[in-house]
Amino acid sequence: PKIIATGGWSGGIKIWNGGNEHRDVDGGETTADEVAPLDLLGAKNIVHEDRIMGIAMRPYLTSTTSTDGLSTMVASASIDLSAKLCKVTLNEDAVADSMDVEDDVDGNKAKNKQQLRYNIEECAHLKGHAARLCSVAFHPTGKFVA
């Protein structure tokens, strides 16, 4: 699946569906001049204590055991002097049939009463820098992060 990770000045990370390029809000086709909306698939509101300045997603999804579904990693860099690694896993219990839509606290459209399709769990807190961090990147193999 195509997914996109974003990091905000609130210190949170969100996962979005990046495969909606031909669908509009009503499910119809979009024209070349229209931008299709992205669906919010996962969120962790407080990852850092301050603004996230850089975020990177591991270059590919990996298959884990059948109970874990698919997983990937997201690395984030913040002005709170730290970097963090978060594991993003498919939420097998997500409810897919709820269509009630309302604004969340950030003003994004989110499906009410629907569990998000991806869980975001912090797995490493890298601290010790004397100044704020501005970027983070994965090696193309996905085995290293800088």
Coordinates of N, CA, C and O in Angstrom, one line a residue:
P1 N 0.8 -1.2 0.0 CA 0.0 0.0 0.0 C 0.9 1.3 0.0 O 2.0 1.3 0.5
K2 N 0.3 2.3 -0.6 CA 1.0 3.6 -0.6 C 0.6 4.4 0.6 O -0.6 4.7 0.8
I3 N 1.6 4.7 1.5 CA 1.3 5.5 2.7 C 2.3 6.6 2.8 O 3.4 6.5 2.4
I4 N 1.8 7.7 3.4 CA 2.6 8.9 3.6 C 2.7 9.2 5.1 O 1.7 9.1 5.8
A5 N 3.9 9.6 5.6 CA 4.0 10.0 7.0 C 4.2 11.5 7.0 O 5.0 12.1 6.2
T6 N 3.6 12.2 8.0 CA 3.8 13.6 8.2 C 4.1 13.8 9.7 O 3.6 13.1 10.5
G7 N 4.9 14.9 9.9 CA 5.2 15.3 11.3 C 4.8 16.7 11.4 O 5.1 17.5 10.5
G8 N 4.3 17.1 12.6 CA 3.8 18.5 12.7 C 4.5 19.3 13.8 O 5.3 18.7 14.6
W9 N 4.2 20.5 13.9 CA 4.8 21.4 14.9 C 4.2 21.1 16.3 O 4.7 21.5 17.3
S10 N 3.2 20.3 16.3 CA 2.6 19.9 17.6 C 3.4 18.7 18.2 O 3.2 18.3 19.3
G11 N 4.3 18.1 17.4 CA 5.1 17.0 17.9 C 4.5 15.7 17.6 O 5.0 14.6 18.0
G12 N 3.4 15.7 16.8 CA 2.7 14.4 16.4 C 3.0 13.9 15.1 O 3.6 14.6 14.2
I13 N 2.8 12.6 14.9 CA 3.0 12.0 13.6 C 1.7 11.4 13.1 O 0.9 10.9 13.8
K14 N 1.4 11.6 11.8 CA 0.2 11.0 11.1 C 0.6 10.2 9.9 O 1.6 10.5 9.2
I15 N -0.2 9.2 9.7 CA 0.0 8.3 8.5 C -1.3 8.5 7.6 O -2.4 8.5 8.1
W16 N -1.0 8.7 6.3 CA -2.1 9.0 5.4 C -2.0 8.0 4.2 O -1.0 7.4 3.9
N17 N -3.2 7.8 3.6 CA -3.3 6.9 2.4 C -2.8 7.7 1.2 O -3.4 8.8 0.9
G18 N -1.7 7.3 0.6 CA -1.2 8.0 -0.5 C -1.7 7.5 -1.9 O -1.2 7.9 -2.9
G19 N -2.6 6.6 -1.9 CA -3.1 6.0 -3.1 C -4.4 6.5 -3.6 O -5.1 5.8 -4.3
N20 N -4.8 7.7 -3.2 CA -6.1 8.2 -3.6 C -6.1 9.2 -4.8 O -7.0 10.0 -4.9
E21 N -5.1 9.1 -5.6 CA -4.9 10.1 -6.6 C -6.0 10.2 -7.6 O -6.1 11.2 -8.3
H22 N -6.9 9.2 -7.7 CA -8.0 9.3 -8.7 C -9.4 9.3 -8.1 O -10.4 8.9 -8.7
R23 N -9.5 9.6 -6.8 CA -10.8 9.6 -6.1 C -11.1 10.9 -5.4 O -10.2 11.5 -4.8
D24 N -12.3 11.4 -5.6 CA -12.6 12.6 -4.8 C -13.4 12.3 -3.6 O -13.6 11.1 -3.3
V25 N -13.9 13.3 -2.9 CA -14.6 13.1 -1.6 C -15.8 12.2 -1.8 O -16.1 11.3 -0.9
D26 N -16.5 12.3 -2.9 CA -17.7 11.5 -3.1 C -17.5 10.1 -3.7 O -18.4 9.4 -4.0
G27 N -16.2 9.8 -3.9 CA -15.9 8.5 -4.5 C -15.8 8.5 -6.0 O -15.5 7.5 -6.6
G28 N -16.1 9.6 -6.7 CA -16.0 9.7 -8.1 C -14.6 10.0 -8.6 O -13.7 10.0 -7.8
E29 N -14.5 10.1 -9.9 CA -13.2 10.3 -10.5 C -12.8 11.8 -10.4 O -13.7 12.7 -10.5
T30 N -11.5 12.1 -10.2 CA -11.1 13.5 -10.2 C -10.5 13.9 -11.6 O -10.1 13.0 -12.3
T31 N -10.5 15.1 -11.9 CA -9.9 15.6 -13.1 C -8.5 15.9 -12.9 O -8.0 15.9 -11.8
A32 N -7.7 16.2 -14.0 CA -6.3 16.5 -13.9 C -6.0 17.7 -13.0 O -5.0 17.8 -12.4
D33 N -7.0 18.6 -12.9 CA -6.8 19.9 -12.2 C -7.1 19.7 -10.7 O -6.8 20.6 -9.9
E34 N -7.8 18.6 -10.3 CA -8.2 18.5 -8.9 C -7.2 17.7 -8.1 O -6.4 16.8 -8.6
V35 N -7.1 18.0 -6.8 CA -6.2 17.3 -5.9 C -7.1 16.4 -5.0 O -8.0 16.9 -4.4
A36 N -6.9 15.1 -5.0 CA -7.7 14.2 -4.2 C -7.4 14.3 -2.8 O -6.2 14.5 -2.4
P37 N -8.3 14.2 -1.8 CA -8.0 14.2 -0.4 C -7.3 13.0 0.0 O -7.5 11.9 -0.6
L38 N -6.5 13.1 1.1 CA -5.9 11.9 1.7 C -6.7 11.5 2.9 O -7.2 12.3 3.6
D39 N -6.8 10.2 3.1 CA -7.5 9.6 4.3 C -6.5 9.4 5.4 O -5.4 8.9 5.2
L40 N -6.9 9.9 6.6 CA -6.1 9.7 7.8 C -6.1 8.2 8.2 O -7.2 7.7 8.4
L41 N -5.0 7.5 8.2 CA -4.9 6.1 8.6 C -4.3 5.8 9.9 O -4.5 4.7 10.5
G42 N -3.6 6.7 10.5 CA -3.0 6.5 11.8 C -2.5 7.8 12.4 O -2.2 8.7 11.6
A43 N -2.4 7.9 13.7 CA -2.0 9.1 14.3 C -1.4 8.8 15.7 O -2.0 8.0 16.4
K44 N -0.4 9.5 16.1 CA 0.1 9.5 17.5 C 0.3 11.0 17.8 O 1.2 11.6 17.2
N45 N -0.5 11.6 18.6 CA -0.5 13.0 18.8 C 0.7 13.6 19.5 O 1.1 14.7 19.2
I46 N 1.3 12.8 20.4 CA 2.5 13.4 21.1 C 3.7 12.4 21.0 O 3.7 11.3 21.7
V47 N 4.6 12.6 20.0 CA 5.8 11.8 19.9 C 6.9 12.6 20.4 O 7.8 12.1 21.2
H48 N 7.0 13.9 20.1 CA 8.0 14.8 20.6 C 7.4 15.9 21.5 O 6.2 16.2 21.4
E49 N 8.3 16.5 22.3 CA 7.8 17.6 23.2 C 7.7 18.9 22.4 O 7.2 19.9 23.0
D50 N 8.3 19.0 21.2 CA 8.3 20.2 20.4 C 8.1 19.9 19.0 O 7.9 18.7 18.6
R51 N 8.3 20.8 18.1 CA 8.1 20.7 16.7 C 9.0 19.6 16.0 O 10.1 19.4 16.3
I52 N 8.4 18.8 15.1 CA 9.1 17.9 14.3 C 9.6 18.6 13.1 O 8.8 19.2 12.3
M53 N 10.9 18.6 12.8 CA 11.4 19.3 11.7 C 11.8 18.4 10.5 O 11.9 18.9 9.4
G54 N 11.9 17.1 10.8 CA 12.2 16.2 9.7 C 11.6 14.8 10.0 O 11.5 14.4 11.2
I55 N 11.2 14.2 8.9 CA 10.5 12.8 9.1 C 10.9 12.0 7.9 O 11.0 12.5 6.8
A56 N 11.1 10.7 8.1 CA 11.4 9.8 7.0 C 10.8 8.5 7.3 O 10.7 8.0 8.4
M57 N 10.3 7.8 6.2 CA 9.7 6.5 6.4 C 10.7 5.5 5.8 O 11.3 5.7 4.7
R58 N 10.7 4.3 6.4 CA 11.5 3.2 5.9 C 11.1 3.0 4.5 O 9.9 3.0 4.2
P59 N 12.0 2.7 3.5 CA 11.7 2.6 2.1 C 10.7 1.5 1.7 O 10.2 1.6 0.6
Y60 N 10.4 0.6 2.5 CA 9.5 -0.5 2.1 C 8.8 -1.1 3.3 O 9.2 -1.0 4.4
L61 N 7.6 -1.6 3.1 CA 6.9 -2.3 4.1 C 7.4 -3.7 4.3 O 7.8 -4.3 3.3
T62 N 7.5 -4.2 5.5 CA 7.9 -5.6 5.6 C 6.8 -6.5 6.2 O 6.0 -6.0 6.9
S63 N 6.8 -7.7 5.8 CA 5.8 -8.6 6.2 C 6.3 -9.3 7.5 O 7.4 -9.7 7.6
T64 N 5.5 -9.3 8.5 CA 5.9 -9.9 9.8 C 5.0 -11.2 10.0 O 4.4 -11.7 9.0
T65 N 4.9 -11.6 11.2 CA 4.0 -12.8 11.4 C 2.6 -12.5 11.1 O 2.2 -11.3 11.0
S66 N 1.7 -13.5 10.9 CA 0.4 -13.2 10.5 C -0.4 -12.4 11.5 O -1.4 -11.7 11.2
T67 N 0.0 -12.5 12.8 CA -0.7 -11.7 13.8 C -0.3 -10.2 13.8 O -1.1 -9.4 14.3
D68 N 0.9 -9.9 13.3 CA 1.3 -8.5 13.3 C 1.0 -7.8 12.0 O 1.0 -6.6 12.0
G69 N 0.6 -8.5 11.0 CA 0.3 -7.9 9.7 C 1.5 -7.3 9.1 O 2.6 -7.8 9.1
L70 N 1.4 -6.1 8.4 CA 2.5 -5.4 7.8 C 3.1 -4.3 8.8 O 2.3 -3.8 9.5
S71 N 4.4 -4.1 8.7 CA 4.9 -3.0 9.5 C 6.0 -2.3 8.7 O 6.6 -2.8 7.8
T72 N 6.3 -1.1 9.2 CA 7.4 -0.3 8.7 C 7.9 0.6 9.8 O 7.3 0.6 10.9
M73 N 8.9 1.4 9.6 CA 9.4 2.3 10.6 C 9.3 3.8 10.1 O 9.5 4.0 8.9
V74 N 9.2 4.7 11.0 CA 9.2 6.1 10.8 C 10.2 6.7 11.7 O 10.2 6.4 12.9
A75 N 11.1 7.5 11.2 CA 12.1 8.2 12.0 C 11.7 9.7 12.0 O 11.3 10.2 11.0
S76 N 11.9 10.4 13.1 CA 11.6 11.8 13.2 C 12.7 12.5 13.9 O 13.3 12.0 14.9
A77 N 12.9 13.8 13.5 CA 13.9 14.7 14.1 C 13.2 15.9 14.6 O 12.3 16.4 13.9
S78 N 13.5 16.4 15.8 CA 12.8 17.5 16.4 C 13.7 18.5 17.0 O 14.9 18.3 17.3
I79 N 13.1 19.7 17.2 CA 13.9 20.8 17.9 C 14.0 20.6 19.4 O 14.6 21.3 20.1
D80 N 13.3 19.5 19.9 CA 13.5 19.1 21.3 C 14.8 18.4 21.6 O 14.9 17.8 22.7
L81 N 15.7 18.4 20.7 CA 17.0 17.8 20.8 C 17.1 16.3 20.7 O 18.0 15.7 21.2
S82 N 16.0 15.7 20.1 CA 16.0 14.3 20.0 C 15.5 13.8 18.7 O 14.8 14.5 17.9
A83 N 15.8 12.5 18.4 CA 15.2 11.8 17.3 C 14.5 10.6 17.8 O 14.9 10.1 18.9
K84 N 13.5 10.2 17.1 CA 12.8 9.0 17.6 C 12.5 8.1 16.4 O 12.3 8.5 15.3
L85 N 12.4 6.8 16.7 CA 12.0 5.7 15.8 C 10.7 5.2 16.3 O 10.5 4.9 17.5
C86 N 9.7 5.1 15.3 CA 8.4 4.6 15.7 C 8.1 3.4 14.7 O 8.4 3.5 13.5
K87 N 7.5 2.4 15.3 CA 7.1 1.3 14.5 C 5.6 1.5 14.0 O 4.8 1.9 14.8
V88 N 5.3 1.4 12.8 CA 4.0 1.5 12.2 C 3.5 0.2 11.8 O 4.1 -0.5 11.0
T89 N 2.4 -0.3 12.4 CA 1.9 -1.6 12.2 C 0.4 -1.5 11.7 O -0.3 -0.6 12.2
L90 N 0.0 -2.5 10.9 CA -1.4 -2.5 10.5 C -2.3 -2.9 11.7 O -2.0 -3.9 12.4
N91 N -3.4 -2.2 11.9 CA -4.3 -2.5 13.0 C -5.4 -3.5 12.4 O -6.3 -3.1 11.7
E92 N -5.3 -4.7 12.8 CA -6.2 -5.7 12.3 C -7.6 -5.5 12.7 O -8.5 -6.0 12.1
D93 N -7.8 -4.8 13.9 CA -9.1 -4.7 14.4 C -9.8 -3.4 13.9 O -10.9 -3.1 14.4
A94 N -9.2 -2.7 13.0 CA -9.8 -1.5 12.5 C -11.2 -1.7 11.9 O -11.4 -2.7 11.2
V95 N -12.1 -0.9 12.2 CA -13.5 -0.9 11.7 C -13.5 -0.2 10.4 O -13.2 1.0 10.3
A96 N -13.9 -0.9 9.3 CA -13.8 -0.3 8.0 C -15.2 0.2 7.5 O -15.2 0.9 6.5
D97 N -16.2 0.0 8.2 CA -17.5 0.3 7.6 C -18.2 1.6 8.2 O -19.3 1.9 7.8
S98 N -17.6 2.2 9.2 CA -18.1 3.4 9.7 C -17.8 4.6 8.8 O -16.7 4.8 8.4
M99 N -18.8 5.4 8.4 CA -18.7 6.5 7.5 C -19.0 7.8 8.1 O -19.1 8.8 7.4
D100 N -19.2 7.9 9.4 CA -19.5 9.2 10.0 C -18.2 10.0 10.0 O -17.2 9.6 10.5
V101 N -18.3 11.3 9.5 CA -17.1 12.1 9.3 C -17.3 13.4 10.1 O -18.3 14.0 10.1
E102 N -16.3 13.7 10.9 CA -16.2 15.0 11.6 C -14.8 15.5 11.7 O -13.9 14.7 11.5
D103 N -14.6 16.8 12.0 CA -13.3 17.3 12.2 C -12.6 16.8 13.5 O -13.3 16.8 14.5
D104 N -11.3 16.5 13.4 CA -10.6 16.2 14.6 C -10.0 17.4 15.2 O -10.2 18.5 14.7
V105 N -9.2 17.3 16.2 CA -8.7 18.5 16.9 C -7.8 19.4 16.0 O -7.6 20.6 16.2
D106 N -7.2 18.8 15.0 CA -6.3 19.5 14.1 C -7.1 20.0 12.9 O -6.5 20.6 12.0
G107 N -8.4 19.8 12.8 CA -9.2 20.3 11.7 C -9.2 19.4 10.5 O -9.7 19.7 9.5
N108 N -8.7 18.2 10.7 CA -8.7 17.2 9.6 C -10.0 16.4 9.6 O -10.5 16.2 10.7
K109 N -10.4 16.0 8.5 CA -11.6 15.1 8.4 C -11.2 13.7 8.9 O -10.2 13.1 8.4
A110 N -11.9 13.2 9.8 CA -11.6 11.8 10.3 C -12.9 11.1 10.5 O -13.9 11.7 10.8
K111 N -12.9 9.8 10.2 CA -14.1 9.0 10.3 C -14.4 8.8 11.8 O -13.6 8.2 12.5
N112 N -15.6 9.2 12.3 CA -16.0 9.1 13.6 C -16.2 7.6 14.0 O -16.8 6.9 13.2
K113 N -15.8 7.2 15.2 CA -16.0 5.9 15.7 C -15.2 4.8 14.9 O -15.4 3.6 15.1
Q114 N -14.4 5.2 14.0 CA -13.6 4.3 13.2 C -12.2 4.2 13.8 O -11.6 5.2 14.0
Q115 N -11.7 3.0 14.1 CA -10.4 2.8 14.5 C -9.5 3.1 13.3 O -9.8 2.7 12.2
L116 N -8.3 3.7 13.6 CA -7.4 4.0 12.5 C -6.7 2.7 12.1 O -6.5 1.8 12.9
R117 N -6.4 2.6 10.8 CA -5.9 1.4 10.2 C -4.5 1.1 10.6 O -4.0 -0.1 10.5
Y118 N -3.7 2.1 11.1 CA -2.3 1.8 11.5 C -2.1 2.3 12.9 O -2.5 3.4 13.3
N119 N -1.3 1.5 13.7 CA -0.9 1.9 15.0 C 0.5 2.5 14.9 O 1.3 2.0 14.1
I120 N 0.8 3.5 15.7 CA 2.2 4.1 15.7 C 2.7 4.0 17.1 O 2.1 4.4 18.1
E121 N 3.8 3.2 17.3 CA 4.4 3.0 18.6 C 5.8 3.3 18.6 O 6.6 2.9 17.8
E122 N 6.2 4.2 19.6 CA 7.6 4.6 19.8 C 8.4 3.4 20.2 O 8.1 2.6 21.1
C123 N 9.6 3.2 19.5 CA 10.4 2.0 19.9 C 11.8 2.5 20.2 O 12.6 1.7 20.8
A124 N 12.2 3.7 19.9 CA 13.6 4.2 20.3 C 13.6 5.7 20.4 O 13.0 6.4 19.6
H125 N 14.2 6.2 21.5 CA 14.3 7.6 21.8 C 15.8 7.9 21.7 O 16.6 7.5 22.6
L126 N 16.3 8.7 20.7 CA 17.7 9.0 20.6 C 17.9 10.4 21.0 O 17.5 11.3 20.4
K127 N 18.6 10.5 22.2 CA 18.8 11.9 22.7 C 20.3 12.1 23.1 O 21.0 11.1 23.1
G128 N 20.6 13.3 23.3 CA 22.0 13.6 23.6 C 22.6 14.7 22.7 O 23.8 15.1 22.9
H129 N 21.9 15.2 21.8 CA 22.4 16.3 20.9 C 22.3 17.6 21.7 O 21.5 17.8 22.5
A130 N 23.3 18.5 21.4 CA 23.4 19.8 22.1 C 22.5 20.8 21.4 O 22.3 21.9 21.9
A131 N 22.1 20.6 20.2 CA 21.3 21.5 19.4 C 20.1 20.8 18.7 O 20.1 19.6 18.6
R132 N 19.2 21.6 18.2 CA 18.0 21.0 17.6 C 18.4 20.2 16.3 O 19.3 20.5 15.7
L133 N 17.5 19.2 16.1 CA 17.7 18.4 14.9 C 16.8 18.8 13.8 O 15.6 19.2 14.1
C134 N 17.3 18.8 12.6 CA 16.5 19.3 11.4 C 16.1 18.3 10.4 O 15.2 18.5 9.6
S135 N 16.8 17.2 10.4 CA 16.5 16.2 9.3 C 16.9 14.8 9.8 O 17.7 14.6 10.7
V136 N 16.3 13.8 9.1 CA 16.5 12.4 9.4 C 16.3 11.7 8.1 O 15.5 12.1 7.2
A137 N 17.0 10.6 7.8 CA 16.9 9.8 6.6 C 17.2 8.4 6.8 O 18.1 8.0 7.6
F138 N 16.5 7.5 6.1 CA 16.9 6.1 6.0 C 17.8 5.8 4.8 O 17.7 6.4 3.8
H139 N 18.7 4.8 5.0 CA 19.5 4.3 3.9 C 18.5 3.6 3.0 O 17.5 3.1 3.4
P140 N 18.8 3.6 1.6 CA 17.9 3.0 0.7 C 17.5 1.5 1.0 O 16.5 1.0 0.6
T141 N 18.4 0.8 1.7 CA 18.1 -0.6 2.0 C 17.2 -0.7 3.2 O 16.6 -1.7 3.5
G142 N 17.0 0.5 3.9 CA 16.1 0.5 5.1 C 16.8 -0.1 6.4 O 16.2 -0.1 7.4
K143 N 18.1 -0.4 6.3 CA 18.8 -1.0 7.4 C 19.4 0.0 8.3 O 19.8 -0.3 9.5
F144 N 19.6 1.2 7.9 CA 20.3 2.2 8.6 C 19.5 3.5 8.6 O 18.8 3.8 7.6
V145 N 19.7 4.3 9.7 CA 19.1 5.6 9.7 C 20.1 6.7 10.2 O 21.0 6.3 11.0
A146 N 20.0 7.9 9.6 CA 21.0 8.9 9.9 C 20.3 10.2 10.2 O 19.2 10.5 9.7

